[in-house]
XYZ file of C-alpha atoms in Angstrom:
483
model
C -12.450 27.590 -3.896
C -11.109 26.560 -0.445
C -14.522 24.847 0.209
C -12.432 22.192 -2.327
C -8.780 22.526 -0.952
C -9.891 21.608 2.443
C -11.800 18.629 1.478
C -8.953 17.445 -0.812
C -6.356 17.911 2.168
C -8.643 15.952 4.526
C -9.318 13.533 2.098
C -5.592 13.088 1.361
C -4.450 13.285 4.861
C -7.425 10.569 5.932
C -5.021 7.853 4.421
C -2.479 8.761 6.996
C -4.482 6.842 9.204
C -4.121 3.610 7.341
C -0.716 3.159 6.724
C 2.442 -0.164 4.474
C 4.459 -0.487 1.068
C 6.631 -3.235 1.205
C 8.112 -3.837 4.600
C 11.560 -4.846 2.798
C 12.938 -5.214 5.973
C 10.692 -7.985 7.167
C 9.948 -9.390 3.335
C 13.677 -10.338 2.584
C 16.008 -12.260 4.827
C 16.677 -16.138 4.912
C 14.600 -15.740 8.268
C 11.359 -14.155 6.845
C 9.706 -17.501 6.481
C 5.820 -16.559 6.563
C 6.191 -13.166 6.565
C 8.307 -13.376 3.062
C 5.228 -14.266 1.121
C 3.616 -10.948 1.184
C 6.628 -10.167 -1.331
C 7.157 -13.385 -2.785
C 5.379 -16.985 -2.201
C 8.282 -19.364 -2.737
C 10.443 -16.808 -0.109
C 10.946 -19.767 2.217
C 13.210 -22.052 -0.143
C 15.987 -20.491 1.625
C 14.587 -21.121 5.209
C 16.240 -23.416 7.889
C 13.500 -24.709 9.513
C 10.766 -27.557 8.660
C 8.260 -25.215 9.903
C 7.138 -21.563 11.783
C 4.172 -20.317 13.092
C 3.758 -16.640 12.932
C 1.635 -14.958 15.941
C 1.209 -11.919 15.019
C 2.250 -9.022 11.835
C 1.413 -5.414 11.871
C 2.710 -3.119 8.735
C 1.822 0.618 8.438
C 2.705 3.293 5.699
C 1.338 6.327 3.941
C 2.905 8.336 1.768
C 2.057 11.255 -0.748
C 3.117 14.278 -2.508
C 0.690 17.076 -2.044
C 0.880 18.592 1.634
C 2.963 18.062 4.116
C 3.529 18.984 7.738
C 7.071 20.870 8.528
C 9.145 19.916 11.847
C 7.635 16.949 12.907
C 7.491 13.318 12.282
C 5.566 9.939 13.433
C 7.177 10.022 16.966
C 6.710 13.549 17.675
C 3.010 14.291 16.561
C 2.643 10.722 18.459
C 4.028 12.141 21.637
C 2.877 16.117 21.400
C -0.830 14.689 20.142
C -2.757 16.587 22.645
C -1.428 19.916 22.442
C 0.778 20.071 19.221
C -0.716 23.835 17.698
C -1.027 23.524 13.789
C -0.689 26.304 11.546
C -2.142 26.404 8.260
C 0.912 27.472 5.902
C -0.833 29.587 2.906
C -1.769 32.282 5.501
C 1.644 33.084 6.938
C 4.916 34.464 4.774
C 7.946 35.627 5.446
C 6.683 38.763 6.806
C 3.451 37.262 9.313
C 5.353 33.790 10.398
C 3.423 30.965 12.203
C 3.582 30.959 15.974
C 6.906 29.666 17.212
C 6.191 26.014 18.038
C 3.411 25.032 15.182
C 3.264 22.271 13.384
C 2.584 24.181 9.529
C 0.519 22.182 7.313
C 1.446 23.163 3.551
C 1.927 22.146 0.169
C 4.530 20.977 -1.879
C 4.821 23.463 -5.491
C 7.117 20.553 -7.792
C 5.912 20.279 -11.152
C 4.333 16.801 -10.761
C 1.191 14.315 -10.834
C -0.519 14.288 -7.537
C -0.534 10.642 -5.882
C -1.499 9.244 -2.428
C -0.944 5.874 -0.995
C -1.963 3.990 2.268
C -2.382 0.443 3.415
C -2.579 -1.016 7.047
C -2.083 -5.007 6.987
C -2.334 -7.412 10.234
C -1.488 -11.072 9.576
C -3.135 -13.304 12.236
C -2.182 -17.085 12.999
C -0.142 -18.421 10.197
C 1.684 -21.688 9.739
C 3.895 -23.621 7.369
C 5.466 -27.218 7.596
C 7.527 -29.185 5.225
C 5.949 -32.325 4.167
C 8.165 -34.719 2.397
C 11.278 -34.006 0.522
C 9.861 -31.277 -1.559
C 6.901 -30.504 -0.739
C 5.898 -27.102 2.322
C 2.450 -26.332 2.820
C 0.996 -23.336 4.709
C -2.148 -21.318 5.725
C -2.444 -17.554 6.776
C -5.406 -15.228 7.721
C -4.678 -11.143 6.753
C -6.791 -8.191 7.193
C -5.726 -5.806 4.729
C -6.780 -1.400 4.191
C -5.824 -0.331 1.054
C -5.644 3.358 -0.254
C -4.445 5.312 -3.199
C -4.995 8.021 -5.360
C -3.117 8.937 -8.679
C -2.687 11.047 -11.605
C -3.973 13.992 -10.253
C -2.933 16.945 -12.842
C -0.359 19.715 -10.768
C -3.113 22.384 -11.861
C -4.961 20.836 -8.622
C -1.939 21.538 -6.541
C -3.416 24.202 -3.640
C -0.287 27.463 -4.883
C -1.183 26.461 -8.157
C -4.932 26.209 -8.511
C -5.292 29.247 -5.919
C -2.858 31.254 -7.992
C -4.445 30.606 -11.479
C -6.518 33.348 -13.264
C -10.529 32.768 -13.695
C -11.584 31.269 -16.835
C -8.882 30.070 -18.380
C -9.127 26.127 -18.505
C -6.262 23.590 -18.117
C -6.398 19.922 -18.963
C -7.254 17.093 -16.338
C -5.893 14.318 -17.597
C -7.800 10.708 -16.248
C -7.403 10.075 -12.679
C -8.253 7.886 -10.179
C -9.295 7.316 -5.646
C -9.809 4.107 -4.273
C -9.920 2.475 -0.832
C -11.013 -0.647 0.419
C -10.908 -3.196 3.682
C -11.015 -6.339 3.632
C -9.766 -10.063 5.243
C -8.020 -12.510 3.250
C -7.705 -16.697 3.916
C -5.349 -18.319 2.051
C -3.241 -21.295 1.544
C 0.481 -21.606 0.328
C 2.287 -24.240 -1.655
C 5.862 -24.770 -2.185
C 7.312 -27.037 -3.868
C 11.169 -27.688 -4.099
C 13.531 -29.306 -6.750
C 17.355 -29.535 -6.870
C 18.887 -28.550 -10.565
C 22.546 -29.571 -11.449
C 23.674 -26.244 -10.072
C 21.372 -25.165 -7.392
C 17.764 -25.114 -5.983
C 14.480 -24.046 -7.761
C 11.552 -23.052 -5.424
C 7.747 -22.381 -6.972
C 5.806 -21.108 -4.546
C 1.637 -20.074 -4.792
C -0.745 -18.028 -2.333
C -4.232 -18.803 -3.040
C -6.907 -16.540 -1.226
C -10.305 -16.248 -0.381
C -11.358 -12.386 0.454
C -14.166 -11.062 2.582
C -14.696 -7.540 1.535
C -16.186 -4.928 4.338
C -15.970 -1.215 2.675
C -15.182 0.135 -0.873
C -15.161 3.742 -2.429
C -13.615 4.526 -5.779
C -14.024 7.225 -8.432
C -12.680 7.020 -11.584
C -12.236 9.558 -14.599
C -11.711 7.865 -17.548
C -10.969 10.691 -20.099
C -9.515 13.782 -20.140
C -11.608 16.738 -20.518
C -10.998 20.790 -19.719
C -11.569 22.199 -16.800
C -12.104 25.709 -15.790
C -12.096 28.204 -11.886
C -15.536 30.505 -12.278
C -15.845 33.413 -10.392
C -17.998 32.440 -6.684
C -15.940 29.182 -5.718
C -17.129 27.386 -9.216
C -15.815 24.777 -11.638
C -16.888 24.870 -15.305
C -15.929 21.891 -17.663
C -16.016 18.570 -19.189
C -17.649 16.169 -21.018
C -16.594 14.308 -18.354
C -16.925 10.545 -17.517
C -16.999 9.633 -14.437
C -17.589 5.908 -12.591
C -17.910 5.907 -8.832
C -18.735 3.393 -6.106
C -19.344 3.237 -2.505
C -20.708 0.852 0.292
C -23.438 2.111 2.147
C -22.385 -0.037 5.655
C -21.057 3.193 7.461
C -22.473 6.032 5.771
C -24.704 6.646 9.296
C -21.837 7.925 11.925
C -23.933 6.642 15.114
C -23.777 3.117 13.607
C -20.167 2.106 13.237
C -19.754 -1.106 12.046
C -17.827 -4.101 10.347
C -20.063 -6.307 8.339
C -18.923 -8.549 5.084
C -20.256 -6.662 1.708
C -19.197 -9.022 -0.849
C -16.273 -11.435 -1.399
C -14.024 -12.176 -3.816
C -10.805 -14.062 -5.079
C -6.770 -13.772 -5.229
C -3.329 -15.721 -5.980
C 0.082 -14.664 -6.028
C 2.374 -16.975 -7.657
C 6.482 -17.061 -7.269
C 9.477 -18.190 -8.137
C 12.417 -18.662 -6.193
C 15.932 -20.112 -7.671
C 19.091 -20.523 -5.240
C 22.424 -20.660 -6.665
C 24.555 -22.896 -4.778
C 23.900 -24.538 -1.747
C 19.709 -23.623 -0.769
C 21.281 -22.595 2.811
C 24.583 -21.390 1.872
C 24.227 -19.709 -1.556
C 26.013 -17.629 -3.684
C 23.285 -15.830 -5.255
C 19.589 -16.223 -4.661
C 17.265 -14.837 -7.365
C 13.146 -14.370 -7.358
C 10.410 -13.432 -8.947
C 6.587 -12.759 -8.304
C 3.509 -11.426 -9.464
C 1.063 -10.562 -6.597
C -1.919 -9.594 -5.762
C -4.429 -10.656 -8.762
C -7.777 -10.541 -7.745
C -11.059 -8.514 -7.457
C -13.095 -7.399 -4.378
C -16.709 -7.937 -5.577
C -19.109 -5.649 -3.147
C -22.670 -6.745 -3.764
C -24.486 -6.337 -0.596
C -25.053 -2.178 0.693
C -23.395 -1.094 -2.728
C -24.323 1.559 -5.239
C -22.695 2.174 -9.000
C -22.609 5.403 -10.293
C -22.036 7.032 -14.071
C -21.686 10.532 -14.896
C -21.532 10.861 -18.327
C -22.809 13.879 -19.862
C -22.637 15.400 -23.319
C -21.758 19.097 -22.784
C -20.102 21.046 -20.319
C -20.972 20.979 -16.465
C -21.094 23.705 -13.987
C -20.511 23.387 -10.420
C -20.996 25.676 -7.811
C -19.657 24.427 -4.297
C -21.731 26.768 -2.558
C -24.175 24.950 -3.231
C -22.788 21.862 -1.229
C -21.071 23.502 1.999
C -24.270 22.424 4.075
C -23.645 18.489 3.447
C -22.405 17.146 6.545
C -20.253 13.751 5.756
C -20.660 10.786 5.827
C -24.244 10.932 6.729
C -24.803 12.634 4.024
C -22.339 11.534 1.195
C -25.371 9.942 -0.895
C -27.351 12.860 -0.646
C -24.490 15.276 -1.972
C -24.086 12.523 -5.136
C -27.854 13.405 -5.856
C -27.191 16.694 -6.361
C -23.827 16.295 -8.237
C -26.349 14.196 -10.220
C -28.863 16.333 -10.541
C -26.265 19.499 -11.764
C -24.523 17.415 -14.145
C -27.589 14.945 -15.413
C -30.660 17.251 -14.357
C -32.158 14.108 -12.577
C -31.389 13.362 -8.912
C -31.399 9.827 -9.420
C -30.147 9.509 -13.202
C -26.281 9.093 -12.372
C -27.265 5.469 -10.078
C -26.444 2.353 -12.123
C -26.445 -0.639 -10.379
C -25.913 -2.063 -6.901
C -22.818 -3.450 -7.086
C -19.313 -3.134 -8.207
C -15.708 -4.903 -7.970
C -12.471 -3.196 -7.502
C -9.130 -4.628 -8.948
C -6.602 -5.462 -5.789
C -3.399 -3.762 -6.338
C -1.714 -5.899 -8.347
C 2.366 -5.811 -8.671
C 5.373 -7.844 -10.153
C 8.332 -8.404 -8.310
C 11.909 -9.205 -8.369
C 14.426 -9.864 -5.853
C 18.286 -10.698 -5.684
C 20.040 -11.170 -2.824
C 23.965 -11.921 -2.881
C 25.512 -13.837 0.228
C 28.958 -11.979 0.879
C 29.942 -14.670 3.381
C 30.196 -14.153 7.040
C 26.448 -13.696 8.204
C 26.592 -10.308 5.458
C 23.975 -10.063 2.207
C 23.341 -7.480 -0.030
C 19.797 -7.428 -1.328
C 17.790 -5.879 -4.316
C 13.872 -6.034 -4.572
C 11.987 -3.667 -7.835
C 8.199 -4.198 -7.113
C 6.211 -2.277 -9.623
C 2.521 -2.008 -10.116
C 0.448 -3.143 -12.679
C -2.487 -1.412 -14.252
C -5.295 -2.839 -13.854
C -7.721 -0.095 -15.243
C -11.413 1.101 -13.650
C -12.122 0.736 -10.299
C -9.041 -0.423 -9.076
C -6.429 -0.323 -6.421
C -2.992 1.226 -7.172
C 0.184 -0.276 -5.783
C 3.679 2.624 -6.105
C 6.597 1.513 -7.609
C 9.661 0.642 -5.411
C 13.840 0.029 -6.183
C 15.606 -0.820 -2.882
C 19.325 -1.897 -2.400
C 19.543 -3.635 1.241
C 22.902 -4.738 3.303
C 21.940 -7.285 5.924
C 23.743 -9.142 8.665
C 21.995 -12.623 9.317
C 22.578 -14.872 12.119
C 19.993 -17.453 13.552
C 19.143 -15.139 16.839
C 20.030 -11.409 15.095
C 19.513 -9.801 12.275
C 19.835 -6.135 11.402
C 19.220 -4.668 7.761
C 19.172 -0.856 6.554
C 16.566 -0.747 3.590
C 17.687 1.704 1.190
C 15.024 2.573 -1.261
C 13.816 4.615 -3.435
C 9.844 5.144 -3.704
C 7.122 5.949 -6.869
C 10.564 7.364 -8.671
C 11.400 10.205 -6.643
C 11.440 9.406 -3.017
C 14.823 8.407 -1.483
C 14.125 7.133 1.469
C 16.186 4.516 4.243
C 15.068 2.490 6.828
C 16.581 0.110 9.556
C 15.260 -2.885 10.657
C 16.173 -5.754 13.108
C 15.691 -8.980 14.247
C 15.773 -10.786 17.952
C 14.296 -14.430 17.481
C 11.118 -14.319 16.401
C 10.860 -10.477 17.089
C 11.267 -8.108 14.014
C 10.656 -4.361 14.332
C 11.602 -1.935 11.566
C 10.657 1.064 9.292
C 12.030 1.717 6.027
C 11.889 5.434 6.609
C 13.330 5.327 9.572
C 13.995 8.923 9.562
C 9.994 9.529 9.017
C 9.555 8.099 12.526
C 12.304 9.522 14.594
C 13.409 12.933 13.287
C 11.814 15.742 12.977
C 11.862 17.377 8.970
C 8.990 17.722 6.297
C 6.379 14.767 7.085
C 4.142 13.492 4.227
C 4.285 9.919 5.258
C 5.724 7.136 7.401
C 6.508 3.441 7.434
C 6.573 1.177 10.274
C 6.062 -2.825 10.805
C 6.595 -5.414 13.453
C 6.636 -9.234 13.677
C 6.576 -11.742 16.087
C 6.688 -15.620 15.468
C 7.744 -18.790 17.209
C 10.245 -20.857 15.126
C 12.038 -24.448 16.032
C 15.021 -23.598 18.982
C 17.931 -25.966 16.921
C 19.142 -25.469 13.593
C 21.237 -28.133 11.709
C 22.962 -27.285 8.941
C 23.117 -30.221 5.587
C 24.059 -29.495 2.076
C 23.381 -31.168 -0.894
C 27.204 -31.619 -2.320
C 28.247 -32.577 1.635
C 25.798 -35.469 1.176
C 23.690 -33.875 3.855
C 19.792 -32.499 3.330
C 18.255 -29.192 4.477
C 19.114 -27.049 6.796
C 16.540 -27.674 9.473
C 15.156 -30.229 12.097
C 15.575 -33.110 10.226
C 17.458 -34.797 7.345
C 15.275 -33.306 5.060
C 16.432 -33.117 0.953
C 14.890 -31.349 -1.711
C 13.879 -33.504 -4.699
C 16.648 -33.905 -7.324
C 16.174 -34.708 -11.396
């Protein structure tokens, strides 16, 4: 059965090259301005300035926990890319080591559901500016690469499937792979109102999306599953939905061409405690991400759905060469399971769910340029073809100052991965990681995180406050609109 380990690891491993979770390092500080909306819309109630224009964002991570590579991290495969040697871990022990040097490629053996997740994000030309007392408005432009894969029974994990006895089935519980690309345009609102003991910020992203490529599958019940003798699988009923655009299937014609469109808003809330500038405590909330990629154009729909128990023989597909030939090898996964070539095809079209999350943030001003922030972000199901956001707890101390800024993210990832990053600020000019030690040392790597920022913001800040008589901190005598 390694015909199917080897295309799970390369499947698994193909997110590395997409790469972002939450960037809490860039998402958080009274300085984040644009780049704060990506966690929370209204973000910028707590900004000094009347307005920013953001040049250019890059954010990178990928994470999962099924293989890993030992001794190395994002710096040193980076560096060593041309002659690093790999090893593949399952054919050495104790007694037959890998060469001295390699890079081992294994697997982890923890009781636990398999998951994957990568996103790359670039945000282009964006702007805010304050208009009126109360009243910011804003415009970005994002292209976004989103994968994940989740609830993957540990009876797939490589010691563990390799290891277990012919014939005797185990349970695969539903499951679920997506990935998609795509560009968002979108607008952002703010509006701003004093209360009798602080500020209240309610911010909105609104956004168009261009989608380019989309492949899902998606098992929707559980059903037993069985290892045959001659690299076989034996189980089922299954149900299975899968999708895929057809833009790149052809290797020598690369290309990035629009395949649908589609809709999104994220909406926040942002409440201040004290002065907006010079709180005591600031406290948010958000839901984001709530929308649907609709691919219509070079699509195809899939359903798999039969009544009795399927056999698979992966001999029988070792000759398919991907991705020229990835619609040809769902013919005859078709025609084994359905006895028809063409009978699993049900439309051409489909829509994935984005990956939708709430939020909420806390950040507590301990005087003296020092904060100390919390963000949970935790995804939300959306069901069927759908993208699948991890869940995240972080605990952040930051020093803030209008030309420096350093913070040391301290999070902990989908439940089980502790994890801490650094990140800081010159200007306009944020670079950070929230697994800093991912990128720089050298241990077990299954994943990385890395971002960078750079924006052009007004030179002077003046600092007002409502109970001084003053207005916001900013370039002007601005005020926030009081009942």
């Amino acid at each position: 059965m390694k015909l199917v380990a080897t295309f799970s690891i390369a499947f698994i491993f193909s997110f590395s090259q997409l790469c972002a979770q939450e960037q809490i390092g860039l998402r958080t500080g009274n300085f984040a301005g644009i780049n704060g909306w990506a966690l929370n819309p209204s973000s910028h109630t707590t900004t000094p300035f009347n307005w920013e224009l953001n040049l250019l964002e890059g954010a990178f991570f990928f994470d999962n926990n099924y293989a890993f590579l030992s001794k190395t991290g994002l710096s040193h495969l980076t560096a060593n890319r041309d002659n690093i040697e790999f090893a593949f871990g399952p054919d050495y022990d104790k007694e037959t080591p890998p060469p001295s040097g390699s890079v081992v490629l294994d697997f982890y053996t923890n009781a636990r559901k398999r998951y994957a997740q990568g996103l790359s994000s670039a945000l282009g030309p964006s702007l805010f500016v304050r208009i009126g007392p109360n009243h910011a408005i804003g415009a970005f432009v994002r292209g976004r690469a989103f994968a994940s894969g989740r609830g993957l029974v540990n009876d797939f994990s490589y010691y563990d499937y390799f290891n277990r006895p012919f014939e005797v089935p185990f349970e695969v519980t539903p499951f679920s792979v997506s990935m998609a690309a795509w560009s968002e345009y979108g607008l952002n609102y703010l509006f701003c109102t004093e209360t009798a003991t602080g500020t209240l910020g309610i911010g909105i992203n609104a956004r168009l999306l261009q989608a380019y490529e989309g492949i899902y599958l998606h098992s929707q019940t559980a059903f037993p599953l069985a290892k045959l003798p001659g690299d076989s699988l034996s189980g089922g009923p299954i149900e299975f939905e899968y999708g895929h655009t057809r833009t790149n299937l052809s290797a020598d014609e690369p290309a990035i061409r629009p395949n649908g469109g589609g809709a999104a808003f994220d909406i926040g809330f942002t409440y201040v405690l004290g002065e907006e500038t010079d709180y005591t405590w600031r406290f948010g909330f958000s839901i984001l991400d709530v929308g649907r990629l609709h691919f219509n154009r070079n699509a195809r729909l899939h359903r798999a759905a039969p009544d009795a128990t399927s056999a698979i023989g992966f001999d029988n597909y070792e000759d398919f060469v991907m991705p020229g030939d990835y619609e040809n090898m769902l013919a005859r996964f078709s025609s084994d399971v359905l006895g028809n070539p063409d009978a699993s095809l049900a439309g051409d079209r489909f829509a994935m769910w984005l990956p939708a999350a709430v939020s909420v943030q806390i950040d507590r001003n301990l005087g003296a340029g020092f904060f100390l922030n919390a963000v949970v972000v935790q995804g939300i199901p959306m069901g069927g073809a759908a993208l699948w956001r991890g869940g995240l707890v972080s605990l952040t101390p930051r020093f803030e100052k209008r030309w420096l800024e350093l913070a040391v993210p301290i999070s902990l990832y989908h439940g089980n991965r502790l994890q801490v990053g650094v990140a800081g600020r010159i200007g306009g000019l944020t670079i950070g990681s929230d697994r800093i030690g991912s990128v720089l040392g050298r241990t077990n790597w299954s994943g990385s995180d890395i971002y960078a920022a750079l924006k052009i913001q007004p030179f002077k800040i003046q600092t007002t406050g409502k109970k001084s008589g003053k207005g916001r901190r900013g370039n002007g005598d601005v005020k926030c609109y009081k009942f």
